[in-house]
Amino acid sequence: MLMRHHAHRTSGLTLVEALVGTLLLLLALTAFAAVAAQSARVVATGQLANFAADALNGAAQAAQRGNTQYIQARTLTSDELRLLAQSAGRRNDLSAALTGDVVPQGGNPPRVRISIRGPGIAISEVVTVPGGTP
């Protein structure tokens, strides 16, 4: 008489199945984290661009009104950029990430280029300022 031995399988996961499941879970979590990080970068860049645009508009308006701080060559400080953006109603302060400058362009009437730069953004505007000869 021959005895046959049958493998007895219990319910549950094998070690290989558990490792494959863990690997798939880690891949899914990594993909989710990458998408979340990219989304956060896009949002942050958008907020920074809006902040810079508000600061640029504030500086352009000041230059058009004849404010001498914005019609002579100079570097704009982060404090100035913060105040300029706040004058447009911007509440969050992102000015530390930005730099700016004012560069006279000459002409009659005179013009200045106001530029603001930051990570992933660079905006500028040429503004006609009071002065010149008729």
JSON list of C-alpha atoms in Angstrom, two decimals, residues 29-82:
[
{"chain": "A", "resi": 29, "resn": "LEU", "atom": "CA", "xyz": [2.64, 55.65, -1.36]},
{"chain": "A", "resi": 30, "resn": "THR", "atom": "CA", "xyz": [5.76, 56.92, -3.14]},
{"chain": "A", "resi": 31, "resn": "ALA", "atom": "CA", "xyz": [3.74, 57.85, -6.22]},
{"chain": "A", "resi": 32, "resn": "PHE", "atom": "CA", "xyz": [1.17, 59.65, -4.06]},
{"chain": "A", "resi": 33, "resn": "ALA", "atom": "CA", "xyz": [3.91, 61.56, -2.22]},
{"chain": "A", "resi": 34, "resn": "ALA", "atom": "CA", "xyz": [5.50, 62.61, -5.53]},
{"chain": "A", "resi": 35, "resn": "VAL", "atom": "CA", "xyz": [2.17, 63.89, -6.87]},
{"chain": "A", "resi": 36, "resn": "ALA", "atom": "CA", "xyz": [1.45, 65.73, -3.61]},
{"chain": "A", "resi": 37, "resn": "ALA", "atom": "CA", "xyz": [4.91, 67.35, -3.62]},
{"chain": "A", "resi": 38, "resn": "GLN", "atom": "CA", "xyz": [4.53, 68.46, -7.25]},
{"chain": "A", "resi": 39, "resn": "SER", "atom": "CA", "xyz": [1.09, 69.87, -6.49]},
{"chain": "A", "resi": 40, "resn": "ALA", "atom": "CA", "xyz": [2.49, 71.81, -3.53]},
{"chain": "A", "resi": 41, "resn": "ARG", "atom": "CA", "xyz": [5.26, 73.25, -5.74]},
{"chain": "A", "resi": 42, "resn": "VAL", "atom": "CA", "xyz": [2.73, 74.38, -8.35]},
{"chain": "A", "resi": 43, "resn": "VAL", "atom": "CA", "xyz": [0.56, 76.03, -5.69]},
{"chain": "A", "resi": 44, "resn": "ALA", "atom": "CA", "xyz": [3.58, 77.72, -4.06]},
{"chain": "A", "resi": 45, "resn": "THR", "atom": "CA", "xyz": [4.86, 79.02, -7.41]},
{"chain": "A", "resi": 46, "resn": "GLY", "atom": "CA", "xyz": [1.39, 80.36, -8.21]},
{"chain": "A", "resi": 47, "resn": "GLN", "atom": "CA", "xyz": [1.16, 82.13, -4.86]},
{"chain": "A", "resi": 48, "resn": "LEU", "atom": "CA", "xyz": [4.64, 83.57, -5.32]},
{"chain": "A", "resi": 49, "resn": "ALA", "atom": "CA", "xyz": [3.76, 84.79, -8.83]},
{"chain": "A", "resi": 50, "resn": "ASN", "atom": "CA", "xyz": [0.62, 86.50, -7.51]},
{"chain": "A", "resi": 51, "resn": "PHE", "atom": "CA", "xyz": [2.60, 88.10, -4.69]},
{"chain": "A", "resi": 52, "resn": "ALA", "atom": "CA", "xyz": [5.23, 89.33, -7.16]},
{"chain": "A", "resi": 53, "resn": "ALA", "atom": "CA", "xyz": [2.55, 90.72, -9.48]},
{"chain": "A", "resi": 54, "resn": "ASP", "atom": "CA", "xyz": [0.95, 92.63, -6.60]},
{"chain": "A", "resi": 55, "resn": "ALA", "atom": "CA", "xyz": [4.34, 94.05, -5.58]},
{"chain": "A", "resi": 56, "resn": "LEU", "atom": "CA", "xyz": [5.11, 95.00, -9.20]},
{"chain": "A", "resi": 57, "resn": "ASN", "atom": "CA", "xyz": [1.76, 96.76, -9.57]},
{"chain": "A", "resi": 58, "resn": "GLY", "atom": "CA", "xyz": [2.36, 98.66, -6.32]},
{"chain": "A", "resi": 59, "resn": "ALA", "atom": "CA", "xyz": [5.83, 99.77, -7.45]},
{"chain": "A", "resi": 60, "resn": "ALA", "atom": "CA", "xyz": [4.53, 100.77, -10.90]},
{"chain": "A", "resi": 61, "resn": "GLN", "atom": "CA", "xyz": [1.77, 102.89, -9.37]},
{"chain": "A", "resi": 62, "resn": "ALA", "atom": "CA", "xyz": [4.24, 104.55, -7.00]},
{"chain": "A", "resi": 63, "resn": "ALA", "atom": "CA", "xyz": [6.57, 105.34, -9.94]},
{"chain": "A", "resi": 64, "resn": "GLN", "atom": "CA", "xyz": [3.70, 106.77, -12.00]},
{"chain": "A", "resi": 65, "resn": "ARG", "atom": "CA", "xyz": [2.78, 109.03, -9.08]},
{"chain": "A", "resi": 66, "resn": "GLY", "atom": "CA", "xyz": [6.36, 110.35, -9.08]},
{"chain": "A", "resi": 67, "resn": "ASN", "atom": "CA", "xyz": [7.63, 108.61, -5.93]},
{"chain": "A", "resi": 68, "resn": "THR", "atom": "CA", "xyz": [11.38, 109.20, -6.22]},
{"chain": "A", "resi": 69, "resn": "GLN", "atom": "CA", "xyz": [12.16, 105.81, -4.64]},
{"chain": "A", "resi": 70, "resn": "TYR", "atom": "CA", "xyz": [10.81, 104.13, -7.76]},
{"chain": "A", "resi": 71, "resn": "ILE", "atom": "CA", "xyz": [12.25, 106.36, -10.50]},
{"chain": "A", "resi": 72, "resn": "GLN", "atom": "CA", "xyz": [15.96, 106.03, -9.66]},
{"chain": "A", "resi": 73, "resn": "ALA", "atom": "CA", "xyz": [18.21, 103.00, -10.14]},
{"chain": "A", "resi": 74, "resn": "ARG", "atom": "CA", "xyz": [18.09, 100.83, -7.05]},
{"chain": "A", "resi": 75, "resn": "THR", "atom": "CA", "xyz": [17.49, 97.39, -5.61]},
{"chain": "A", "resi": 76, "resn": "LEU", "atom": "CA", "xyz": [14.13, 96.69, -4.00]},
{"chain": "A", "resi": 77, "resn": "THR", "atom": "CA", "xyz": [14.38, 95.11, -0.54]},
{"chain": "A", "resi": 78, "resn": "SER", "atom": "CA", "xyz": [12.19, 92.25, 0.63]},
{"chain": "A", "resi": 79, "resn": "ASP", "atom": "CA", "xyz": [10.57, 94.64, 3.14]},
{"chain": "A", "resi": 80, "resn": "GLU", "atom": "CA", "xyz": [9.63, 97.01, 0.31]},
{"chain": "A", "resi": 81, "resn": "LEU", "atom": "CA", "xyz": [8.23, 94.15, -1.77]},
{"chain": "A", "resi": 82, "resn": "ARG", "atom": "CA", "xyz": [6.17, 93.00, 1.23]}
]
